[in-house]
Amino acid sequence: HDKKAKKRKHEYEEDEEDEDIKPKKKTKDKKVTEGKKAKKEEEEKWKWWEEERYTDGSKWRFLEHKGPVFAPPYEPLPDKVKFYYDGKPLKLSAPAEEVATFFAKMLDHEYTTKDIFRKNFFKDWRKEMTSEEKSKITDLNKCNFSDMNEYFKAQSEARKQMSKEEKQKIKEENERLLQEYGFCIMDNHKERIGNFRIEPPGLFRGRGDHPKMGMLKRRIRPEDIIINCSKDSKHPKPPPGTKWKEVRYDNKVTWLASWTENIQGSIKYIMLNPSSRIKGEKDWQKYETARRLKKCVDRIRNQYRDDWKSKEMRIRQRAVALYFIDKLALRAGNEKEEGETADTVGCCSLRVEHIKLYPKMDDQEYVVEFDFLGKDSIRYYNKIPVEKRVFKNLQLFLENKQPEDDLFDRLNTSILNKHLQELMDGLTAKVFRTYNASITLQQQLKELTCSDDSIPAKILSYNRANRAVAILCNHQRAPPKTFEKSMQNLQTKIDEKQNQLSAARKQLKAAKADHKASHDDKSKKAVEVKRKAVQRIEEQLMKLQVQATDREENKQIALGTSKLNYLDPRISVAWYVSLLPPCGKSMRSCPADWKTRSQRWGRVVHPP
DNA sequence: AGACTGACTTGGGTCCATTCCA
DNA sequence: TGGAATGGACCCAAGTCAGTCT
């Protein structure tokens, strides 16, 4: 997962490839002459997966780090940059000015036009004002931030225009910071930290219809930070004149530092990068659990199908919910505190208003229509035919309920997970998502690819398999702002290529005719040259067409999350290996079903 | 049983450096 | 060589789920 590490590793593996070819002695020499480098490589190729894991619940024995990097202090605006209230310039105190700049920077954003955002911002802003400011500034509509806004725009423009040297200097400074604070020592190994920079203050931007949007996310100070490290390590030093909130030595957790965030009151952590042993082991374990589910999923499916007939309502609800989680890869759906977050749901928290039942729809029977906002306020919309028993159960669950009532009133995620735990050790609702995602990739890869496809065709096949997973998991994205334009550009290229092709074909034809007439060697060679040219252009055209297809199909599908979190990497590796020998099948086309499911759903309330 | 909290995974967006291509 | 496309790093919000407390 650590892209840079991957790059480094790749370089190393190339070395290794070399070593396979070269005689062994040479590799030994190399190791002797490049002792330092070899030692570094030794560290980089540490195979933690070949080592024993802790069995006592501890996560490490030794942990040493330098603590977090704090956000740079606020730099007051130059005097020439004015804030106007009611048309008159007004010099703000530094704390009030800082908060004002957060708003000023967002002026072009749709957020700042939203009532809740403005209300929350203004309330929190006033808290930062002096009593004098507070008495003067009473109406946000009379505030004019546009001068400030232009100043920041000019600043970012200036940053873009910086000379190469200046840019290089900044880059070096970042690198220095990374080297100093970006790594820790955990159990004899240097590991990359994921987020060693503390989140800077700013205005909270929730996703979807968030009741807290616009609130002030306050600046985090050393006094807010809890440090976690080992007793026998060199402890991180707080900045001069400050103190940590606490230093603790808890090796039952993986985080290096934490603080409590002021919007939701939740805890934020500094943890290691995905390339670390501690994240890698967990990730591996996740896929192993999914593999264990594969072995007993038939039994579990039979069980919940049986449970559809149960005398007990709670068991029927549990069984129908589990069916949805399995078949549709829905999330568990924990309860949420009302008014604290956007109104989104998962399976267990579905409400009556989120589904519609159709005994008959077109040529299908027992169709359920889902329409709700899931995680990140991404809309889930789907129509699926279900088995009659499920349908009848749903009708039963809906009886005498209001739209805002819970569909599964006798069920929550805790009950469901306790049940799942009894069915298989370590089984929870989300394991079904992992399992179904990975098995879908495996099946689709098998169905879509074959080894004598061209490289672009293979990539398309892989992306389509990946896409099938993303669609299953409802991983949507807003179409990129430049989508239409880039699509057009591609189409133009295709048109040009097609013209080129027909021209090249004409030339080939002419050359052939020429050869027929003269029968000399020179004209024969000319035919060959033209034939090659046609072939090359055909390949280029095909590549462009595949690219266009891929891009079009991916318009509002986000592949990243599934690639990163749901697809067992071993499946991709196995697929790659399987393509090495030829197999003789031809490429299949995209199943029509996928296209219909990737229609424009979009995020309903979508922060640009 | 239910509320609450802490720790950890999953999520899409944005920005910026690199790559690609005419 | 410059502008567009691309892809990855980074950002930080929003989920899941287990354990504890009441």
XYZ file of C-alpha atoms (C1' of nucleotides) in Angstrom:
652
model
C 0.000 0.000 0.000
C 2.849 2.398 0.596
C 3.440 3.584 -2.929
C 6.935 4.853 -2.317
C 7.927 1.672 -0.567
C 6.493 -0.221 -3.496
C 8.697 1.744 -5.818
C 11.727 1.023 -3.695
C 10.798 -2.602 -3.463
C 10.354 -2.768 -7.191
C 13.848 -1.459 -7.690
C 15.096 -4.079 -5.346
C 13.248 -6.848 -7.083
C 14.839 -5.854 -10.331
C 18.148 -6.394 -8.640
C 16.972 -9.760 -7.552
C 15.986 -10.604 -11.104
C 19.482 -9.767 -12.139
C 20.802 -12.033 -9.491
C 18.830 -14.927 -10.875
C 20.647 -14.599 -14.129
C 24.085 -13.722 -12.902
C 26.282 -16.358 -11.311
C 25.922 -16.573 -7.559
C 29.432 -15.471 -6.865
C 28.804 -12.111 -8.390
C 25.897 -11.416 -6.097
C 28.103 -12.196 -3.149
C 30.710 -9.751 -4.384
C 28.057 -7.174 -4.771
C 26.929 -7.630 -1.214
C 30.450 -7.273 0.064
C 31.291 -4.178 -1.938
C 27.989 -2.548 -1.235
C 27.717 -3.523 2.375
C 25.901 -0.377 3.397
C 23.391 -0.616 0.611
C 22.821 -4.280 1.327
C 22.053 -3.493 4.921
C 19.511 -0.937 3.800
C 17.977 -3.459 1.459
C 17.904 -5.956 4.270
C 15.667 -3.560 6.152
C 13.481 -2.890 3.113
C 12.818 -6.490 2.368
C 11.955 -7.404 5.949
C 9.457 -10.221 5.641
C 7.333 -9.647 8.682
C 4.799 -12.159 7.397
C 7.302 -14.898 7.969
C 7.638 -14.023 11.632
C 5.566 -15.106 14.597
C 2.806 -12.850 15.736
C 2.068 -11.723 19.272
C -0.489 -13.982 20.878
C -0.992 -12.063 24.122
C -2.896 -9.136 22.613
C 0.090 -6.827 22.745
C 0.928 -4.967 19.563
C 4.593 -4.195 20.139
C 7.433 -4.411 22.651
C 9.333 -1.253 21.756
C 8.064 2.012 20.319
C 10.044 5.208 19.818
C 9.033 8.282 17.841
C 9.457 12.058 17.722
C 5.846 13.046 18.250
C 3.604 14.909 15.798
C 4.313 17.953 13.642
C 2.021 20.826 14.568
C 0.223 23.104 12.141
C 2.216 26.293 11.452
C 1.161 29.214 13.662
C -1.225 31.791 12.267
C 0.376 34.588 10.279
C -1.669 37.794 10.481
C -2.688 39.386 7.190
C -0.722 42.376 5.852
C -2.437 45.646 6.713
C -3.375 46.319 3.112
C -5.738 43.352 3.104
C -9.009 44.613 4.512
C -12.075 43.119 6.031
C -15.194 45.221 5.631
C -18.190 45.302 7.896
C -21.243 47.123 6.666
C -19.107 48.690 3.936
C -16.444 50.039 6.319
C -12.963 48.564 6.840
C -12.525 46.909 10.229
C -9.239 45.672 11.672
C -9.818 42.379 13.412
C -7.970 40.954 16.389
C -5.653 38.111 15.443
C -7.906 35.284 16.728
C -10.995 36.687 15.018
C -9.011 37.371 11.857
C -7.719 33.832 11.694
C -11.210 32.367 11.785
C -12.355 34.942 9.250
C -9.636 33.790 6.861
C -10.994 30.237 7.023
C -14.291 31.542 5.710
C -12.684 33.914 3.224
C -10.723 31.072 1.663
C -13.933 29.159 1.024
C -15.914 31.981 -0.548
C -16.132 30.278 -3.938
C -17.373 27.129 -2.328
C -21.020 26.227 -2.309
C -20.741 25.549 1.414
C -20.621 29.236 2.255
C -24.047 29.772 0.743
C -25.653 27.148 2.949
C -27.705 28.355 5.871
C -26.458 25.799 8.381
C -22.868 26.391 7.388
C -23.193 30.155 7.788
C -25.058 29.867 11.054
C -22.536 27.463 12.599
C -19.607 29.483 11.339
C -20.920 32.763 12.634
C -21.703 31.331 16.046
C -18.199 29.899 16.444
C -16.545 32.954 14.947
C -18.190 35.212 17.491
C -16.670 33.110 20.250
C -13.223 34.132 19.011
C -14.001 37.848 18.867
C -13.121 40.482 21.442
C -16.144 41.920 23.228
C -15.799 45.027 21.107
C -15.848 43.017 17.895
C -18.721 40.992 19.210
C -20.836 44.064 19.733
C -20.008 45.461 16.284
C -20.237 42.343 14.167
C -23.746 41.023 14.547
C -24.734 40.048 11.017
C -22.771 37.764 8.720
C -24.533 39.225 5.694
C -22.852 42.561 6.390
C -19.401 40.960 6.350
C -17.311 41.392 3.244
C -14.438 38.961 2.909
C -13.802 39.444 -0.791
C -10.591 41.440 -0.387
C -9.221 38.667 1.817
C -10.406 36.088 -0.664
C -8.575 37.798 -3.514
C -5.442 38.028 -1.434
C -5.422 34.264 -0.918
C -6.067 33.638 -4.577
C -3.116 35.855 -5.435
C -1.025 33.969 -2.886
C -1.782 30.597 -4.420
C -1.130 32.051 -7.856
C 2.232 33.322 -6.621
C 2.995 29.884 -5.256
C 2.410 28.400 -8.687
C 4.687 30.983 -10.261
C 7.559 30.274 -7.871
C 10.940 29.599 -9.396
C 12.333 26.114 -9.636
C 14.805 26.841 -6.840
C 12.116 28.056 -4.469
C 10.012 25.008 -5.176
C 12.995 22.784 -4.656
C 13.659 24.420 -1.299
C 10.133 23.703 -0.122
C 10.421 20.149 -1.326
C 13.639 19.677 0.585
C 12.114 21.118 3.737
C 9.196 18.683 3.432
C 11.611 15.839 2.946
C 13.562 16.882 6.034
C 10.368 16.946 8.083
C 9.439 13.536 6.742
C 12.834 12.100 7.617
C 12.709 13.538 11.118
C 9.078 12.948 12.078
C 7.728 10.557 9.461
C 9.223 7.390 10.882
C 9.239 5.544 14.163
C 11.041 2.547 15.571
C 8.736 -0.318 16.382
C 10.295 -3.564 17.554
C 13.689 -3.138 15.880
C 12.298 -1.864 12.633
C 11.995 1.600 11.189
C 8.397 2.080 10.099
C 6.660 4.839 8.172
C 4.057 6.848 10.047
C 0.796 7.464 8.202
C -0.204 10.940 9.387
C 2.478 12.608 11.438
C 1.103 16.095 10.776
C -1.638 17.326 13.087
C -4.733 18.512 11.259
C -4.639 22.312 10.972
C -7.517 24.412 12.315
C -10.296 25.261 9.898
C -14.008 25.068 9.304
C -15.528 21.631 9.568
C -16.822 20.342 6.244
C -19.066 17.416 6.866
C -20.328 15.355 3.972
C -23.915 15.368 2.855
C -26.468 17.246 4.896
C -24.329 17.613 7.993
C -25.795 19.561 10.925
C -22.332 20.654 12.092
C -20.937 22.006 8.843
C -19.192 25.353 9.269
C -18.232 24.842 12.906
C -14.726 25.843 13.918
C -12.267 23.004 14.127
C -9.922 24.345 16.744
C -6.151 24.410 16.704
C -4.509 21.447 18.409
C -1.795 22.275 20.946
C 0.757 20.026 22.659
C -1.422 20.226 25.787
C -4.131 18.328 23.850
C -1.881 15.467 22.808
C -1.512 12.106 24.474
C 1.764 10.449 23.551
C 2.050 6.681 23.447
C 5.497 5.065 23.359
C 7.523 2.546 25.305
C 8.992 3.362 28.675
C 12.521 2.517 27.618
C 12.403 4.674 24.487
C 13.694 8.188 23.973
C 10.478 10.131 24.602
C 9.307 12.748 22.107
C 9.884 16.311 23.306
C 7.024 18.805 23.276
C 7.825 22.135 21.580
C 9.752 24.517 23.885
C 7.616 25.943 26.664
C 4.824 23.408 26.259
C 3.784 20.096 27.774
C 2.054 16.996 26.503
C -1.341 16.250 27.975
C -0.094 12.831 28.976
C 2.541 10.274 28.139
C 1.452 6.658 28.372
C 2.955 3.283 27.708
C 0.158 1.161 26.297
C 1.370 -1.619 24.038
C -2.150 -3.019 23.632
C -2.839 -0.287 21.062
C -1.116 0.714 17.832
C -1.304 4.520 17.950
C 1.607 6.858 18.660
C -0.358 9.948 19.611
C -3.980 10.970 20.020
C -6.150 14.004 20.708
C -9.827 14.705 21.113
C -11.377 16.583 18.249
C -13.881 19.298 19.179
C -16.644 18.826 16.586
C -17.897 15.347 17.474
C -15.768 14.870 20.579
C -14.163 11.823 18.992
C -10.553 10.779 19.305
C -8.100 11.183 16.452
C -4.932 9.157 16.187
C -1.512 9.152 14.687
C -0.877 5.656 13.393
C 1.475 3.820 11.070
C 1.408 3.707 7.297
C -0.291 0.746 5.545
C 3.145 -0.576 4.587
C 3.904 -1.240 8.248
C 3.950 -4.662 9.816
C 1.138 -3.783 12.161
C -1.272 -2.718 9.394
C -0.149 -5.444 7.034
C -0.766 -8.202 9.550
C -4.254 -6.895 10.227
C -4.997 -6.675 6.526
C -3.774 -10.190 5.939
C -5.875 -11.439 8.841
C -8.921 -9.775 7.317
C -8.538 -11.728 4.094
C -7.898 -14.928 5.997
C -11.208 -14.433 7.825
C -12.901 -13.905 4.468
C -11.351 -17.149 3.249
C -12.709 -18.979 6.272
C -16.127 -17.589 5.454
C -15.781 -19.005 1.949
C -15.514 -22.453 3.484
C -18.740 -22.181 5.449
C -20.800 -19.682 3.518
C -23.087 -22.369 2.095
C -23.964 -23.547 5.553
C -24.645 -19.978 6.688
C -26.781 -19.283 3.647
C -28.852 -22.392 4.249
C -29.241 -21.337 7.834
C -30.578 -17.886 7.109
C -32.886 -19.248 4.446
C -34.272 -21.587 7.071
C -34.622 -18.691 9.475
C -36.921 -16.877 7.052
C -39.529 -19.367 8.249
C -38.874 -18.914 11.955
C -41.749 -18.398 14.380
C -39.836 -15.571 15.976
C -39.942 -12.129 14.443
C -36.423 -11.218 15.646
C -34.975 -14.257 13.911
C -36.799 -13.561 10.671
C -35.590 -9.980 10.704
C -32.060 -11.100 11.418
C -32.209 -13.582 8.558
C -33.571 -11.116 6.008
C -31.037 -8.476 7.018
C -28.229 -10.972 6.684
C -29.526 -11.952 3.259
C -29.261 -8.295 2.170
C -25.785 -7.971 3.646
C -24.694 -11.098 1.805
C -26.438 -10.540 -1.505
C -26.107 -6.765 -1.815
C -22.932 -6.205 0.199
C -24.686 -3.662 2.418
C -22.858 -2.283 5.453
C -23.950 -3.319 8.926
C -25.689 -0.033 9.769
C -24.991 1.047 13.334
C -27.393 3.410 15.065
C -26.299 7.039 15.014
C -27.002 9.891 17.341
C -29.694 12.001 15.773
C -28.725 15.577 14.925
C -25.007 14.893 15.360
C -24.326 13.611 11.864
C -25.867 13.425 8.401
C -28.872 11.122 8.199
C -27.406 8.024 6.603
C -28.178 4.345 7.095
C -26.865 0.847 6.593
C -28.676 -2.480 6.617
C -29.767 -2.737 10.255
C -30.764 0.925 10.390
C -32.867 0.893 7.193
C -36.216 2.597 7.624
C -39.578 1.853 6.044
C -39.168 4.854 3.747
C -36.009 3.370 2.225
C -37.600 0.415 0.475
C -40.547 -0.111 -1.842
C -42.125 -3.454 -2.622
C -43.423 -4.394 -6.059
C -45.187 -7.784 -6.280
C -44.782 -7.436 -10.042
C -42.523 -5.171 -12.010
C -42.189 -5.558 -15.764
C -41.489 -9.255 -16.234
C -40.160 -9.842 -12.728
C -41.870 -10.885 -9.523
C -41.203 -9.747 -5.934
C -39.056 -6.763 -6.647
C -37.572 -4.646 -3.838
C -36.485 -1.112 -4.606
C -33.833 0.362 -2.325
C -33.240 4.081 -2.166
C -31.261 5.472 0.739
C -28.179 7.452 1.646
C -25.311 5.269 2.864
C -21.869 6.095 4.187
C -20.611 9.529 3.114
C -24.178 10.309 1.975
C -23.659 8.299 -1.181
C -26.993 7.239 -2.591
C -27.715 3.564 -2.832
C -30.330 2.851 -5.461
C -31.101 -0.655 -6.596
C -34.022 -2.738 -7.740
C -33.733 -6.444 -7.183
C -36.063 -9.403 -7.419
C -35.994 -11.422 -4.191
C -37.329 -14.784 -3.211
C -40.988 -14.961 -2.341
C -40.268 -15.731 1.322
C -38.111 -12.639 1.666
C -40.769 -10.552 0.011
C -43.522 -11.861 2.305
C -41.322 -11.239 5.322
C -40.682 -7.658 4.231
C -44.430 -7.105 3.864
C -44.796 -8.398 7.396
C -42.071 -6.106 8.745
C -43.759 -3.105 7.134
C -47.177 -3.731 8.687
C -48.532 -0.868 10.792
C -45.397 1.212 10.461
C -44.747 4.826 9.563
C -42.181 5.759 6.895
C -39.684 6.901 9.529
C -39.930 3.684 11.562
C -37.148 1.099 11.526
C -37.601 -1.690 8.999
C -35.856 -4.141 11.338
C -37.251 -3.024 14.682
C -36.086 -6.150 16.502
C -32.535 -5.999 15.220
C -29.351 -3.998 15.557
C -25.717 -4.549 14.601
C -24.824 -5.832 18.044
C -27.470 -8.571 17.911
C -26.511 -9.446 14.355
C -22.789 -9.643 15.050
C -23.328 -11.742 18.161
C -25.254 -14.182 16.008
C -22.571 -14.175 13.331
C -19.910 -14.798 15.944
C -21.750 -17.997 16.844
C -21.828 -19.105 13.210
C -18.105 -18.633 12.675
C -15.259 -17.417 14.815
C -14.397 -13.848 13.900
C -17.401 -13.414 11.628
C -18.989 -9.955 11.538
C -21.185 -8.177 9.004
C -18.305 -6.543 7.180
C -16.621 -9.854 6.456
C -19.384 -10.515 3.929
C -18.396 -7.366 2.066
C -14.768 -8.453 1.971
C -15.637 -11.985 0.950
C -18.152 -11.077 -1.743
C -15.893 -8.364 -3.138
C -12.896 -10.659 -3.449
C -14.821 -13.636 -4.801
C -16.463 -11.369 -7.373
C -13.070 -10.175 -8.568
C -11.870 -13.748 -8.849
C -14.916 -14.883 -10.805
C -14.969 -11.885 -13.109
C -11.276 -12.160 -13.892
C -11.766 -15.760 -14.828
C -14.725 -14.934 -17.012
C -13.335 -11.890 -18.774
C -9.711 -12.545 -19.573
C -7.614 -14.837 -21.586
C -3.917 -14.844 -22.165
C -3.831 -14.119 -25.891
C -5.618 -10.802 -25.472
C -3.531 -7.735 -26.139
C -2.184 -5.845 -23.151
C -4.789 -3.061 -23.397
C -7.533 -5.699 -23.568
C -6.172 -7.380 -20.452
C -6.095 -4.101 -18.617
C -9.662 -3.454 -19.670
C -10.645 -6.880 -18.391
C -8.984 -6.286 -15.070
C -10.598 -2.906 -14.712
C -13.973 -4.381 -15.586
C -13.589 -7.045 -12.932
C -12.547 -4.327 -10.490
C -15.546 -2.300 -11.656
C -17.927 -5.156 -10.959
C -16.696 -5.108 -7.366
C -16.993 -1.342 -7.061
C -20.556 -1.539 -8.338
C -21.361 -4.285 -5.876
C -19.964 -2.195 -3.021
C -21.611 0.980 -4.369
C -18.335 2.853 -4.639
C -19.395 5.883 -6.608
C -17.650 9.078 -7.471
C -18.758 12.391 -8.821
C -17.873 12.420 -12.522
C -14.583 14.315 -12.842
C -15.093 17.986 -13.712
C -13.090 17.521 -16.867
C -14.782 14.287 -17.856
C -16.801 15.463 -20.865
C -13.914 17.399 -22.266
C -11.352 14.644 -21.877
C -13.819 12.215 -23.422
C -14.249 14.532 -26.385
C -10.515 14.867 -26.791
C -10.196 11.131 -26.858
C -12.954 10.866 -29.442
C -11.160 13.407 -31.601
C -8.029 11.319 -31.397
C -9.988 8.235 -32.394
C -11.482 10.041 -35.388
C -8.060 11.208 -36.466
C -6.683 7.739 -36.075
C -9.500 6.357 -38.180
C -8.719 8.827 -40.935
C -5.089 7.879 -40.694
C -6.082 4.253 -40.980
C -8.141 4.652 -44.118
C -5.363 6.718 -45.653
C -2.843 4.030 -44.785
C -5.134 1.371 -46.220
C -5.456 3.300 -49.454
C -1.706 3.554 -49.663
C -1.386 -0.160 -49.052
C -3.875 -0.851 -51.824
C -1.982 1.413 -54.190
C 1.298 -0.235 -53.289
C -0.228 -3.642 -53.942
C -1.475 -2.527 -57.332
C 1.929 -1.098 -58.064
C 3.554 -4.381 -57.151
C 1.137 -6.334 -59.294
C 2.066 -4.174 -62.243
C 5.840 -4.128 -61.813
C 6.573 -7.345 -59.864
C 9.899 -5.948 -58.749
C 11.609 -6.219 -55.379
C 11.312 -2.559 -54.596
C 7.545 -2.552 -54.901
C 7.343 -5.729 -52.860
C 9.200 -4.050 -50.046
C 6.903 -1.044 -50.324
C 3.888 -3.309 -49.823
C 5.459 -4.737 -46.683
C 6.191 -1.292 -45.318
C 2.616 -0.177 -45.938
C 1.228 -3.355 -44.450
C 3.230 -2.758 -41.292
C 2.012 0.821 -41.147
C -1.618 -0.291 -41.369
C -1.050 -2.815 -38.657
C 0.558 -0.277 -36.377
C -2.264 2.196 -36.832
C -4.830 -0.510 -36.254
C -3.161 -1.306 -32.952
C -3.042 2.322 -31.955
C -6.707 2.708 -32.832
C -7.643 -0.346 -30.823
C -5.717 0.984 -27.857
C -7.558 4.288 -28.028
C -10.915 2.577 -28.350
C -10.235 0.378 -25.348
C -9.148 3.426 -23.391
C -12.353 5.261 -24.326
C -14.472 2.280 -23.322
C -12.707 1.951 -20.014
C -13.033 5.616 -19.227
C -16.672 5.821 -20.201
C -17.588 2.791 -18.110
C -15.684 4.267 -15.189
C -17.367 7.652 -15.317
C -18.950 7.487 -11.893
C -17.359 4.400 -10.443
C -14.547 4.734 -7.911
C -12.126 1.806 -8.089
C -9.672 2.933 -5.426
C -11.459 1.849 -2.301
C -12.143 -1.668 -3.451
C -8.628 -2.056 -4.774
C -7.198 -0.894 -1.484
C -9.548 -2.444 1.049
C -11.584 -5.268 -0.408
C -9.609 -7.197 -2.974
C -7.287 -9.867 -1.679
C -4.038 -9.005 -3.494
C -3.289 -12.685 -3.950
C -6.156 -12.906 -6.445
C -4.588 -10.262 -8.655
C -1.207 -11.940 -8.450
C -2.693 -15.320 -9.315
C -4.491 -13.773 -12.267
C -1.304 -12.252 -13.573
C 0.532 -15.554 -13.243
C -2.267 -17.433 -14.984
C -1.918 -15.177 -18.016
C 1.625 -16.232 -18.699
C 0.799 -19.360 -20.747
C -1.525 -18.970 -23.776
C -5.084 -20.302 -23.522
C -6.830 -19.617 -26.835
C -10.056 -17.942 -25.773
C -11.164 -14.542 -26.981
C -12.085 -11.486 -24.969
C -15.679 -11.210 -23.804
C -17.623 -8.002 -23.818
C -18.933 -6.118 -20.810
C -22.119 -7.725 -19.445
C -25.080 -5.467 -20.241
C -26.218 -5.624 -16.633
C -23.255 -3.528 -15.430
C -24.117 -0.666 -17.694
C -27.671 -0.456 -16.419
C -26.445 -0.478 -12.843
C -23.945 2.293 -13.344
C -26.480 4.872 -14.456
C -26.431 8.346 -13.035
C -27.240 7.995 -9.372
C -24.793 10.453 -7.976
C -24.520 11.775 -4.495
C -27.661 13.595 -3.568
C -26.102 16.207 -1.367
C -22.682 16.475 -2.798
C -19.910 18.759 -1.617
C -18.239 19.914 -4.815
C -29.956 -4.546 27.691
C -28.519 -0.281 26.355
C -25.461 3.713 26.387
C -21.022 5.089 25.679
C -16.263 5.091 24.324
C -12.029 3.816 22.101
C -9.578 1.833 18.391
C -9.368 0.791 14.120
C -10.976 0.431 8.914
C -13.131 2.421 5.009
C -14.369 6.506 2.121
C -14.333 10.175 -1.634
C -12.182 14.483 -2.746
C -8.303 17.464 -3.745
C -3.903 18.810 -4.963
C 0.306 18.379 -7.097
C 4.144 16.078 -9.452
C 4.997 13.251 -13.236
C 4.016 11.510 -17.648
C 2.243 11.788 -22.096
C 1.682 13.642 -26.466
C 1.359 16.905 -30.292
C 8.489 22.204 -24.997
C 4.173 23.290 -23.048
C -0.343 21.961 -21.869
C -3.415 18.155 -20.818
C -4.002 13.808 -18.700
C -2.887 10.797 -15.127
C -1.980 8.825 -10.854
C -0.572 8.884 -6.250
C -0.047 11.283 -1.767
C -2.484 13.455 1.355
C -6.572 14.930 3.794
C -9.802 14.035 7.141
C -14.610 12.438 7.596
C -17.468 8.542 8.548
C -18.071 4.067 9.141
C -17.523 -0.848 12.054
C -17.143 -3.320 16.151
C -15.564 -4.716 20.773
C -15.229 -3.640 25.465
C -16.797 -1.202 29.556
C -19.935 1.006 32.322
C -24.577 1.527 34.300
